[in-house]
mmCIF file of C-alpha atoms and ligand atoms in Angstrom:
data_model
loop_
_atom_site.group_PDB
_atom_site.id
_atom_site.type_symbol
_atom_site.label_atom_id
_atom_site.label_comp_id
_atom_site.label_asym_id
_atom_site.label_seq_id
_atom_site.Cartn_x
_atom_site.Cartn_y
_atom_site.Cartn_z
ATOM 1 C CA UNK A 447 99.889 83.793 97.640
ATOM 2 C CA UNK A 448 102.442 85.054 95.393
ATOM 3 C CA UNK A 449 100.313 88.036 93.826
ATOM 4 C CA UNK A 450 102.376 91.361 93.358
ATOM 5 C CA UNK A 451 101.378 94.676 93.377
ATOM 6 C CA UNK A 452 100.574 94.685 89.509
ATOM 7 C CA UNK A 453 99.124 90.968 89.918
ATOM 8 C CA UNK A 454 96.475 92.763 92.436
ATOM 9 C CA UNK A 455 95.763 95.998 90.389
ATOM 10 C CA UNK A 456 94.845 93.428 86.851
ATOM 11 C CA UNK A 457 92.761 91.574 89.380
ATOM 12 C CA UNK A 458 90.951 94.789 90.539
ATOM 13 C CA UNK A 459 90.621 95.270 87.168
ATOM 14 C CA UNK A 460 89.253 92.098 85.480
ATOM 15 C CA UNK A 461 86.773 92.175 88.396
ATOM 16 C CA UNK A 462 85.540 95.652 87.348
ATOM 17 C CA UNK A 463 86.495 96.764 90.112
ATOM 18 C CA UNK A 464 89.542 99.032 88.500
ATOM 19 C CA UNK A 465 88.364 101.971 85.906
ATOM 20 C CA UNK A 466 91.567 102.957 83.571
ATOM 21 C CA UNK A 467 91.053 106.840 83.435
ATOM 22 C CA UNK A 468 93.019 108.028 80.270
ATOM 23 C CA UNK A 469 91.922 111.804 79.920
ATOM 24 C CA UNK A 470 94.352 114.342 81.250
ATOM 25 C CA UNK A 471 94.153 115.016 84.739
ATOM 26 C CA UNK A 472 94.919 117.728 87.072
ATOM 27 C CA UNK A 473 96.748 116.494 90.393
ATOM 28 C CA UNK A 474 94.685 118.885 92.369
ATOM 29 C CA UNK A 475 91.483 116.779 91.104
ATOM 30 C CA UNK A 476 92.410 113.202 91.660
ATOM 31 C CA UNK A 477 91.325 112.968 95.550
ATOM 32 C CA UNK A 478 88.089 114.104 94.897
ATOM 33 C CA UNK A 479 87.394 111.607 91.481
ATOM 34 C CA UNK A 480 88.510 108.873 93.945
ATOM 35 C CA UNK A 481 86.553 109.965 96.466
ATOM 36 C CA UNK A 482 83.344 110.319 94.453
ATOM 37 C CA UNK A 483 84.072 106.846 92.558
ATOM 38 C CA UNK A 484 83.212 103.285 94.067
ATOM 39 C CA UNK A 485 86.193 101.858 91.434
ATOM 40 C CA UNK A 486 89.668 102.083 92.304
ATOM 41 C CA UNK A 487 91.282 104.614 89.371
ATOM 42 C CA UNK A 488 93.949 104.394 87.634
ATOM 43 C CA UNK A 489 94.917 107.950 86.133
ATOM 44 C CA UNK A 490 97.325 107.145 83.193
ATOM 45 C CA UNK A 491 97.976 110.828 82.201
ATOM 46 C CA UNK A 492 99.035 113.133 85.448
ATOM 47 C CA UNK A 493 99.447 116.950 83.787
ATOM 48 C CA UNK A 494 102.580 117.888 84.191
ATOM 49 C CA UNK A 495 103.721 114.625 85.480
ATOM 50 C CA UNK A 496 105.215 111.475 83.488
ATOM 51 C CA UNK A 497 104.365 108.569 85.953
ATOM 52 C CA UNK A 498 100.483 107.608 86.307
ATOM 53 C CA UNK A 499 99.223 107.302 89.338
ATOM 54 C CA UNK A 500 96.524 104.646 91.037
ATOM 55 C CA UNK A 501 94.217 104.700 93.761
ATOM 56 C CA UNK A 502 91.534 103.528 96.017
ATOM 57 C CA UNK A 503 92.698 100.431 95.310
ATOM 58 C CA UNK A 504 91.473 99.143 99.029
ATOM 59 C CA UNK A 505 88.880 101.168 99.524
ATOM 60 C CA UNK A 506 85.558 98.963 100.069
ATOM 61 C CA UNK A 507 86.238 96.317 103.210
ATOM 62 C CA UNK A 508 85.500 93.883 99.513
ATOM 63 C CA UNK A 509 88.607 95.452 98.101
ATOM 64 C CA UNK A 510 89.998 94.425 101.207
ATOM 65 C CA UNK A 511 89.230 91.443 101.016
ATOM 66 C CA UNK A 512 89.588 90.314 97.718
ATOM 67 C CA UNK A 513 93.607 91.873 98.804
ATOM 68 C CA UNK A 514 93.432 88.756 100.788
ATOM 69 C CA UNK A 515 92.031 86.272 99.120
ATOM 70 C CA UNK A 516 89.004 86.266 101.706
ATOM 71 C CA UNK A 517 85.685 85.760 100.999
ATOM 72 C CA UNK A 518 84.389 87.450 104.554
ATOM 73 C CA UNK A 519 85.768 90.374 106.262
ATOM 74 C CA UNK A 520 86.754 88.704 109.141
ATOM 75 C CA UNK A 521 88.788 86.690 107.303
ATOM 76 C CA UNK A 522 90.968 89.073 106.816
ATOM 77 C CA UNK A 523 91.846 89.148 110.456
ATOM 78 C CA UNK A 524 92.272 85.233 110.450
ATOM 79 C CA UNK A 525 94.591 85.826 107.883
ATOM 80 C CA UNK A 526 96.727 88.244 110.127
ATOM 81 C CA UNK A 527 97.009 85.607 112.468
ATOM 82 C CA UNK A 528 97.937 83.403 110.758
ATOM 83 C CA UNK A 529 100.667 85.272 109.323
ATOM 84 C CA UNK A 530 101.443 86.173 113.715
ATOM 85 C CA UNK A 531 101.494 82.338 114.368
ATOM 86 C CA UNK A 532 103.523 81.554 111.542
ATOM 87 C CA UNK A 533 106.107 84.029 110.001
ATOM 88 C CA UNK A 534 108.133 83.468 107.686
ATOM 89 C CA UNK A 535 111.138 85.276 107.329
ATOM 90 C CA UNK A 536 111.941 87.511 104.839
ATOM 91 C CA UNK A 537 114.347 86.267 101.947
ATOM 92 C CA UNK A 538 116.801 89.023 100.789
ATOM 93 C CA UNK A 539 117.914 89.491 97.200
ATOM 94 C CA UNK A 540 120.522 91.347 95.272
ATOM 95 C CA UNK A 541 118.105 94.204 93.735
ATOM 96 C CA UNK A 542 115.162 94.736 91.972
ATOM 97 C CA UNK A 543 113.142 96.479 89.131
ATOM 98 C CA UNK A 544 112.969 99.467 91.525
ATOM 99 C CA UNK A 545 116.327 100.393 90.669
ATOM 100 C CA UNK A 546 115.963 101.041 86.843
ATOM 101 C CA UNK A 547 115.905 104.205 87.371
ATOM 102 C CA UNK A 548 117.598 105.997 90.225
ATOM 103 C CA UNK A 549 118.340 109.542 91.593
ATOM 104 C CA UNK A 550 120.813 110.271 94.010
ATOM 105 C CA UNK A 551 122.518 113.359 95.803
ATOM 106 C CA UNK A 552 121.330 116.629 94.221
ATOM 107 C CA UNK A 553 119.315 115.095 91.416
ATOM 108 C CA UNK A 554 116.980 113.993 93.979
ATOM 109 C CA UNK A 555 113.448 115.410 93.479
ATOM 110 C CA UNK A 556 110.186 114.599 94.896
ATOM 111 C CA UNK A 557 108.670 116.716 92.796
ATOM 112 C CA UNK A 558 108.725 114.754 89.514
ATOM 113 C CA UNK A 559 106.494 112.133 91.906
ATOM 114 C CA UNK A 560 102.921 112.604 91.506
ATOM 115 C CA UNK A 561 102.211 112.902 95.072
ATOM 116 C CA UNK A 562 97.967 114.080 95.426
ATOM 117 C CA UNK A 563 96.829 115.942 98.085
ATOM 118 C CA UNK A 564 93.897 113.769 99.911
ATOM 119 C CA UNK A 565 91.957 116.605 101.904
ATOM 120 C CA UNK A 566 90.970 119.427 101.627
ATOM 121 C CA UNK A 567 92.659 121.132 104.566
ATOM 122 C CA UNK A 568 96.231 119.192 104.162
ATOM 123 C CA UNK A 569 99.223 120.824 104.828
ATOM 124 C CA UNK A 570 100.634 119.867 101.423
ATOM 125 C CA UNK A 571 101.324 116.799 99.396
ATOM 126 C CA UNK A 572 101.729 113.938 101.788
ATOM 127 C CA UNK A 573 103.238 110.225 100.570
ATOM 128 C CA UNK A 574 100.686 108.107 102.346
ATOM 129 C CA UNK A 575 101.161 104.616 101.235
ATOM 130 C CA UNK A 576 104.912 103.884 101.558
ATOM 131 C CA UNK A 577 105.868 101.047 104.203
ATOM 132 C CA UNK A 578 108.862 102.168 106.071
ATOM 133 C CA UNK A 579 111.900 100.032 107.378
ATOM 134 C CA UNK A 580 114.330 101.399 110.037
ATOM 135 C CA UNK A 581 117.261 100.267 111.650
ATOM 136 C CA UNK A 582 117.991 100.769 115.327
ATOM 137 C CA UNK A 583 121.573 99.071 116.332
ATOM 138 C CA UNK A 584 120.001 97.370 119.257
ATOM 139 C CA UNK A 585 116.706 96.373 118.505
ATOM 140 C CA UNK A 586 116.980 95.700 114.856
ATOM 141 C CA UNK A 587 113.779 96.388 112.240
ATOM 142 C CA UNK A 588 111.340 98.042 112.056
ATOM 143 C CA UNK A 589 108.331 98.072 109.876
ATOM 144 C CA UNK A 590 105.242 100.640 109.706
ATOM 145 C CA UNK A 591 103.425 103.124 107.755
ATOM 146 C CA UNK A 592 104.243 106.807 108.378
ATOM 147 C CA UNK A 593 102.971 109.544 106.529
ATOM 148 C CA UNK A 594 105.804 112.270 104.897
ATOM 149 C CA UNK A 595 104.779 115.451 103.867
ATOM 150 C CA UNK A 596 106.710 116.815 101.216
ATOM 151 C CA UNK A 597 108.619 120.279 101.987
ATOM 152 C CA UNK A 598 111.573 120.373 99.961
ATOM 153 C CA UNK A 599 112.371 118.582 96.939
ATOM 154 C CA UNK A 600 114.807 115.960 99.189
ATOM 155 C CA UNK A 601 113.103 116.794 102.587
ATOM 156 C CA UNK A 602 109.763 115.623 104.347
ATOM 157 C CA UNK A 603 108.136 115.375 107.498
ATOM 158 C CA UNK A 604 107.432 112.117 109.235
ATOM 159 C CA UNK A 605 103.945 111.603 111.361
ATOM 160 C CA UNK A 606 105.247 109.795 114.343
ATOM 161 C CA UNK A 607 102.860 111.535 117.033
ATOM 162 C CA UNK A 608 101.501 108.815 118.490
ATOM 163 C CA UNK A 609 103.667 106.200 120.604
ATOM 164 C CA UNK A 610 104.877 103.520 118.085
ATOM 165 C CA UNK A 611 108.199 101.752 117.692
ATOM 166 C CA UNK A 612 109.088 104.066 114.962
ATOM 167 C CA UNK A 613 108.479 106.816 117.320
ATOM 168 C CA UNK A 614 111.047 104.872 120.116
ATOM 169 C CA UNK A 615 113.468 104.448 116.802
ATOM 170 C CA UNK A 616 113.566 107.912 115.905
ATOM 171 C CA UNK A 617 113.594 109.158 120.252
ATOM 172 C CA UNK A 618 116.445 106.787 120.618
ATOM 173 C CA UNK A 619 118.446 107.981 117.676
ATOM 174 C CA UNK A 620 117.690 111.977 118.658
ATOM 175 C CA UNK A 621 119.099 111.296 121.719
ATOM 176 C CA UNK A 622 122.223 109.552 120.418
ATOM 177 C CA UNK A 623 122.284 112.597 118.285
ATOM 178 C CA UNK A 624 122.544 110.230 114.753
ATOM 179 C CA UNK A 625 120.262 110.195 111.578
ATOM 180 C CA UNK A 626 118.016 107.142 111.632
ATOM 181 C CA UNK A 627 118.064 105.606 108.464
ATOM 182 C CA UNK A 628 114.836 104.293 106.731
ATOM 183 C CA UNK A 629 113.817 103.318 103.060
ATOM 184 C CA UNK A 630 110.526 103.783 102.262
ATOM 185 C CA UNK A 631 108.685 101.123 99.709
ATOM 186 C CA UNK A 632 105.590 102.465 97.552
ATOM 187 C CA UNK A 633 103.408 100.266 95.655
ATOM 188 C CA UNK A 634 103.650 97.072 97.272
ATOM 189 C CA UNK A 635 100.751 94.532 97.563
ATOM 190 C CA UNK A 636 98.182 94.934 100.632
ATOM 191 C CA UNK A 637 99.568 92.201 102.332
ATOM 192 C CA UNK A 638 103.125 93.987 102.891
ATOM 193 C CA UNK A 639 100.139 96.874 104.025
ATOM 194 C CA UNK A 640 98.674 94.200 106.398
ATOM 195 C CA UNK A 641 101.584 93.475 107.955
ATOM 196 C CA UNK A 642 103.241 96.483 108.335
ATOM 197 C CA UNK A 643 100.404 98.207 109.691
ATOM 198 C CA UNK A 644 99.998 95.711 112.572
ATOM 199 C CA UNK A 645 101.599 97.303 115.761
ATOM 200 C CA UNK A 646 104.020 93.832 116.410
ATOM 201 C CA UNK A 647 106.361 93.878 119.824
ATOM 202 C CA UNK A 648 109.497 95.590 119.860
ATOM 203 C CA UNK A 649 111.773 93.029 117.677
ATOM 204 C CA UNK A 650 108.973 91.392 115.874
ATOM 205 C CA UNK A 651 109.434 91.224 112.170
ATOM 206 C CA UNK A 652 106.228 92.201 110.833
ATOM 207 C CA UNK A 653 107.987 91.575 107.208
ATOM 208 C CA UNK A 654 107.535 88.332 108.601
ATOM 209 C CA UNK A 655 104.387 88.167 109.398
ATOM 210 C CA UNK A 656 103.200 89.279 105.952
ATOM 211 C CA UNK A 657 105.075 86.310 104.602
ATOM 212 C CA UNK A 658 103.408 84.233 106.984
ATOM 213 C CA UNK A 659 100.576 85.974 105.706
ATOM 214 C CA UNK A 660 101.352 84.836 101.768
ATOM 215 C CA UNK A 661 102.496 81.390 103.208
ATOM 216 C CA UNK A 662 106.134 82.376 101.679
ATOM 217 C CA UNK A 663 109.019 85.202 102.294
ATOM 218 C CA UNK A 664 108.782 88.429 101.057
ATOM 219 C CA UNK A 665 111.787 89.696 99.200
ATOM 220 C CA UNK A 666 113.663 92.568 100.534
ATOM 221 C CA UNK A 667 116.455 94.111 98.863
ATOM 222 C CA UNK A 668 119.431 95.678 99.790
ATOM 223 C CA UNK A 669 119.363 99.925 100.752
ATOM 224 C CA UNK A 670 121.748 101.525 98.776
ATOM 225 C CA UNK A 671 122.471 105.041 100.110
ATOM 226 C CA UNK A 672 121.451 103.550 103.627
ATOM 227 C CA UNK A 673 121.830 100.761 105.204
ATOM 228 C CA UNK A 674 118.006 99.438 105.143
ATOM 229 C CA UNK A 675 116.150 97.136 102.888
ATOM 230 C CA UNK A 676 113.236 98.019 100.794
ATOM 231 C CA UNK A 677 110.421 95.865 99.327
ATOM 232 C CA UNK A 678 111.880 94.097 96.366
ATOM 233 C CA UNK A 679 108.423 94.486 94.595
ATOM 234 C CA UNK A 680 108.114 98.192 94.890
ATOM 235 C CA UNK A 681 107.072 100.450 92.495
ATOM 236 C CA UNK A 682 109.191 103.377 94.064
ATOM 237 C CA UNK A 683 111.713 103.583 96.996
ATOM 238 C CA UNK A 684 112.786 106.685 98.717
ATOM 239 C CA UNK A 685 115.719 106.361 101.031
ATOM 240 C CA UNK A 686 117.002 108.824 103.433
ATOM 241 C CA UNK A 687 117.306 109.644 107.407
ATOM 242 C CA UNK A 688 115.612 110.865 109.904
ATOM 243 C CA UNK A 689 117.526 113.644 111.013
ATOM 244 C CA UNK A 690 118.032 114.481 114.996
ATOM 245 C CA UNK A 691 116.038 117.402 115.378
ATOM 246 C CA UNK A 692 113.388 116.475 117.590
ATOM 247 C CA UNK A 693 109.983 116.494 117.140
ATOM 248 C CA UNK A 694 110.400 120.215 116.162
ATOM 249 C CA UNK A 695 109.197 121.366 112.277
ATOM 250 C CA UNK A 696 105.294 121.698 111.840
ATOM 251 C CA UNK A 697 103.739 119.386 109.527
ATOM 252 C CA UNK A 698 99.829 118.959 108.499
ATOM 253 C CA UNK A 699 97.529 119.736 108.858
ATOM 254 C CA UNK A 700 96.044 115.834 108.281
ATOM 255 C CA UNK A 701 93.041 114.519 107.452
ATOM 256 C CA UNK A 702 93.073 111.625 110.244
ATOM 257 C CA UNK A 703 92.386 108.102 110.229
ATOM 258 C CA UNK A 704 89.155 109.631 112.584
ATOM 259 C CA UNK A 705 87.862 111.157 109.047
ATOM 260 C CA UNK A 706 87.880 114.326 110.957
ATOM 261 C CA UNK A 707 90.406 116.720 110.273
ATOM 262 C CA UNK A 708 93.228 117.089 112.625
ATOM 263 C CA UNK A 709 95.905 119.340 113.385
ATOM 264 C CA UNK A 710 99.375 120.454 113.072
ATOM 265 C CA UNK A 711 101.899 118.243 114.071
ATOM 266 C CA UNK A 712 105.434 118.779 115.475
ATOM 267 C CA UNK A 713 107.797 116.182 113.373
ATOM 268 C CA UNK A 714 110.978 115.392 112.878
ATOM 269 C CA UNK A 715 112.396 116.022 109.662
ATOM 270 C CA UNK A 716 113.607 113.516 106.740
ATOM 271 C CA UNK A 717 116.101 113.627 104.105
ATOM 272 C CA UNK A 718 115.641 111.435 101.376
ATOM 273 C CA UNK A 719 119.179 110.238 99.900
ATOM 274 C CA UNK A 720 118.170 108.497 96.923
ATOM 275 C CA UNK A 721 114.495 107.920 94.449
ATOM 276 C CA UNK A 722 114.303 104.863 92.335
ATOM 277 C CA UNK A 723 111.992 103.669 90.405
ATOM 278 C CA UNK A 724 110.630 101.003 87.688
ATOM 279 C CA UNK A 725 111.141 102.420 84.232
ATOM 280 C CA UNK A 726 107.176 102.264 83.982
ATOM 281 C CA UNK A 727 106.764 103.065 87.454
ATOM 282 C CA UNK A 728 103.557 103.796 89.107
ATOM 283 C CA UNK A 729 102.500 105.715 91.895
ATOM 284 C CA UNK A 730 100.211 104.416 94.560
ATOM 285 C CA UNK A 731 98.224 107.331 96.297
ATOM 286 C CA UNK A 732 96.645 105.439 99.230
ATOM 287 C CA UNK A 733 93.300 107.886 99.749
ATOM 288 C CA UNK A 734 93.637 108.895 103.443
ATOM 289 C CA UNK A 735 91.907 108.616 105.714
ATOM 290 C CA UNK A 736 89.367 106.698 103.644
ATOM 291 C CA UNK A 737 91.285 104.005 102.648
ATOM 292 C CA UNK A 738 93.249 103.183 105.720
ATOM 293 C CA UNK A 739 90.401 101.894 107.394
ATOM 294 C CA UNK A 740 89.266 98.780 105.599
ATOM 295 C CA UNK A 741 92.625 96.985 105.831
ATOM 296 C CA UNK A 742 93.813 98.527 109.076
ATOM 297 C CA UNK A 743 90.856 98.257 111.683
ATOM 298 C CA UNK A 744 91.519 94.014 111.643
ATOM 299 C CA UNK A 745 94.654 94.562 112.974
ATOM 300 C CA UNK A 746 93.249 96.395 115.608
ATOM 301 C CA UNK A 747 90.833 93.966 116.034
ATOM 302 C CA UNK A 748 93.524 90.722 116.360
ATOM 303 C CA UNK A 749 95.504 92.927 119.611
ATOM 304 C CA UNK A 750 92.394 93.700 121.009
ATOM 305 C CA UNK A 751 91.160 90.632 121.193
ATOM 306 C CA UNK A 752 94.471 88.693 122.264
ATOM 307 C CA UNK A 753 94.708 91.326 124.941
ATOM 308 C CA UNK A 754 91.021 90.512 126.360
ATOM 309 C CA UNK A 755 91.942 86.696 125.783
ATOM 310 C CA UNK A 756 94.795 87.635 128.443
ATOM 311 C CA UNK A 757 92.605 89.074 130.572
ATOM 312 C CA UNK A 758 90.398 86.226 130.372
ATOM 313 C CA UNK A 759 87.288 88.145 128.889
ATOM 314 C CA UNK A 760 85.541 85.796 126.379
ATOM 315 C CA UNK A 761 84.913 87.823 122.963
ATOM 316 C CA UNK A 762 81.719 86.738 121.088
HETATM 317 C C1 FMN B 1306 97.796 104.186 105.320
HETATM 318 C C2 FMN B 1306 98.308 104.273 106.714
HETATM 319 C C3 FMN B 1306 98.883 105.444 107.168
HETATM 320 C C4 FMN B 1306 99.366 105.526 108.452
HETATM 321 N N1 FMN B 1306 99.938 106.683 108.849
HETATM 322 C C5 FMN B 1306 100.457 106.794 110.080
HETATM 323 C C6 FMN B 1306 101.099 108.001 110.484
HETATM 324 O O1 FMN B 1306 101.200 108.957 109.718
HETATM 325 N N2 FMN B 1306 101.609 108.063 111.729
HETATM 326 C C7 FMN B 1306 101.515 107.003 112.604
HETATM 327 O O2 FMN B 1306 102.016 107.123 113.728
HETATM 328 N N3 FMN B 1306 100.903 105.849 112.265
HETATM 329 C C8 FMN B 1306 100.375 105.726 111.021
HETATM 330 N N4 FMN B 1306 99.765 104.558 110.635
HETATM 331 C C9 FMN B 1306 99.666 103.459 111.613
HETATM 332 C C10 FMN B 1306 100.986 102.691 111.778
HETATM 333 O O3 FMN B 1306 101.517 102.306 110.533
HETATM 334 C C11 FMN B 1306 100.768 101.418 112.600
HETATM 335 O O4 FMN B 1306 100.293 101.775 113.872
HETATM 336 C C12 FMN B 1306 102.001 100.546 112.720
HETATM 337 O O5 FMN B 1306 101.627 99.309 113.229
HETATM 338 C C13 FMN B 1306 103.055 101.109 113.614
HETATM 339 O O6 FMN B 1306 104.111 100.179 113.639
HETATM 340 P P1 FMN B 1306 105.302 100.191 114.704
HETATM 341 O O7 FMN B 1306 104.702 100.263 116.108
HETATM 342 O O8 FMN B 1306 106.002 98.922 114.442
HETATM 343 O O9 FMN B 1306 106.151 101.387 114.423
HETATM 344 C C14 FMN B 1306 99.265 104.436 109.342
HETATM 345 C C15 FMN B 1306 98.700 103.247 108.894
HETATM 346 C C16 FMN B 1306 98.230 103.172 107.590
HETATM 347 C C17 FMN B 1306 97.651 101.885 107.120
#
């Protein structure tokens, strides 16, 4: 499957599944029209704003799985094996629409990004939907989906509480006392979603595995202020470090995965080095926690039930 990100959202959209909202909208007001709508949205006129913004776009498990090309939920999970038997490498290329418009050093602002609140009780504006790559000199890439509240107009929290490789990335770099650097990819298709949300073994490329997933190689390009690749078909990529301070700055509070509410965090902090953009960029507020779950539980499904294959459990 060679869909892109646009390529999904006209789908979503010729299926009626996609409403184009044109009236002028206040930020504050978006979560809550996405959560009372069973459409994705697509809010062309953000007040105060000049980028549109979309989401919800993987809301419904038949979002999901019209994302994948599946016509049954479990499918989807098929799909993500797939995509674990047979990877395909990523291909990289020079650059990408991404970079038509770029801000760097002290004209970087993450302000001028539309970024929603999603609950209620948040902390602040949190980036929810941008797949992260890191580099670690030993083990390589890295590929998952961290949340970044925004505090600064060039700095932002990372949500790495829970044990994942990101986490050992970022532990590993503190200790070395060295920025980690990352570039973060928003707006990319649900399959670069897919596979970046599956928790893969230390030194698995789960870029790979979402090609495997399309049956051919994503394209990557090359980091510019950092030495990290982004998703070549992004609508927006941040770049910028993870700087050595520990899991010490409070960030949240979150509305969880759980869909309960959960509370502050102790993060490290990030400083984004560069924003670029399309010229018509848009931004892709993935609705959390509601929208996480559709896409994510199969991956949690595939380990689960490869881990009670190795324990010799049959799963009906
Ligand atoms: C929309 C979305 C948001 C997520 N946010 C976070 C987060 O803030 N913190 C976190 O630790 N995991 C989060 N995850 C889960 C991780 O992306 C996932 O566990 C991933 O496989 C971790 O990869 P890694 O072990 O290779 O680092 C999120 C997943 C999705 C789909």
């Amino acid at each position: 499957m060679d869909e892109t990100f646009r390529g999904f959202l006209d789908r979503l959209r010729q299926a009626g599944e996609l409403i184009d909202f044109r009236q002028p909208i206040d930020i504050r007001h978006i979560a809550t029209l996405v959560d009372q709508s069973d459409k994705a949205i697509f809010f062309h006129k953000v007040i105060g704003y000049d980028i549109p913004v979309v989401s919800g776009i993987i809301r419904t498990r038949e979002r999901a799985m019209m994302a994948m090309g599946a016509s049954e939920y479990l499918e989807i999970e098929e799909r993500l094996k797939n995509g674990i038997a047979k990877p395909i490498p990523p291909q990289r290329i020079a650059t990408s629409p991404a970079r038509e418009v770029v801000m760097k050093g002290d004209d970087v602002d993450l302000y001028k990004l539309p970024i929603p609140m999603s609950s209620i009780y948040d902390g602040g504006p949190m980036i929810t939907a941008g797949v992260v790559i890191a580099k670690d000199p030993e083990f390589g890439i890295n590929t998952g989906i961290y949340r970044f509240m925004v505090k600064e107009k060039n700095l932002t929290g990372i949500d790495i509480v829970t044990p994942n490789n990101m986490r050992l990335f970022v532990q590993r770099a503190y200790e070395a006392k060295r920025p980690l650097p990352i570039s973060i990819s928003i707006g990319t298709h649900p399959i670069e979603l897919l596979g970046a949300g599956f928790k893969a073994p230390l030194g698995t490329d789960e870029m790979a595995i979402a090609g495997g997933i399309r049956g051919q190689a994503v394209k990557l390009a090359a980091g510019d202020t950092v030495d990290v690749p982004y998703i070549a078909d992004a609508e927006i990529v941040l770049e910028g470090e993870v700087l050595p301070t520990g899991w010490t700055h409070p960030e949240g509070r979150f509305g969880e995965f759980t869909w309960l509410m959960g509370g502050l965090h102790w993060n490290p902090i990030v400083r984004i080095t560069s924003v670029s953009m399309r010229r018509d960029a848009i931004y892709y507020a993935l609705h959390m926690p509601w929208e996480n779950t559709g896409l994510m539980a199969p991956t949690r499904y595939a380990a689960i039930r490869q881990a009670l294959r190795t324990a010799s459990v049959v799963v009906k």
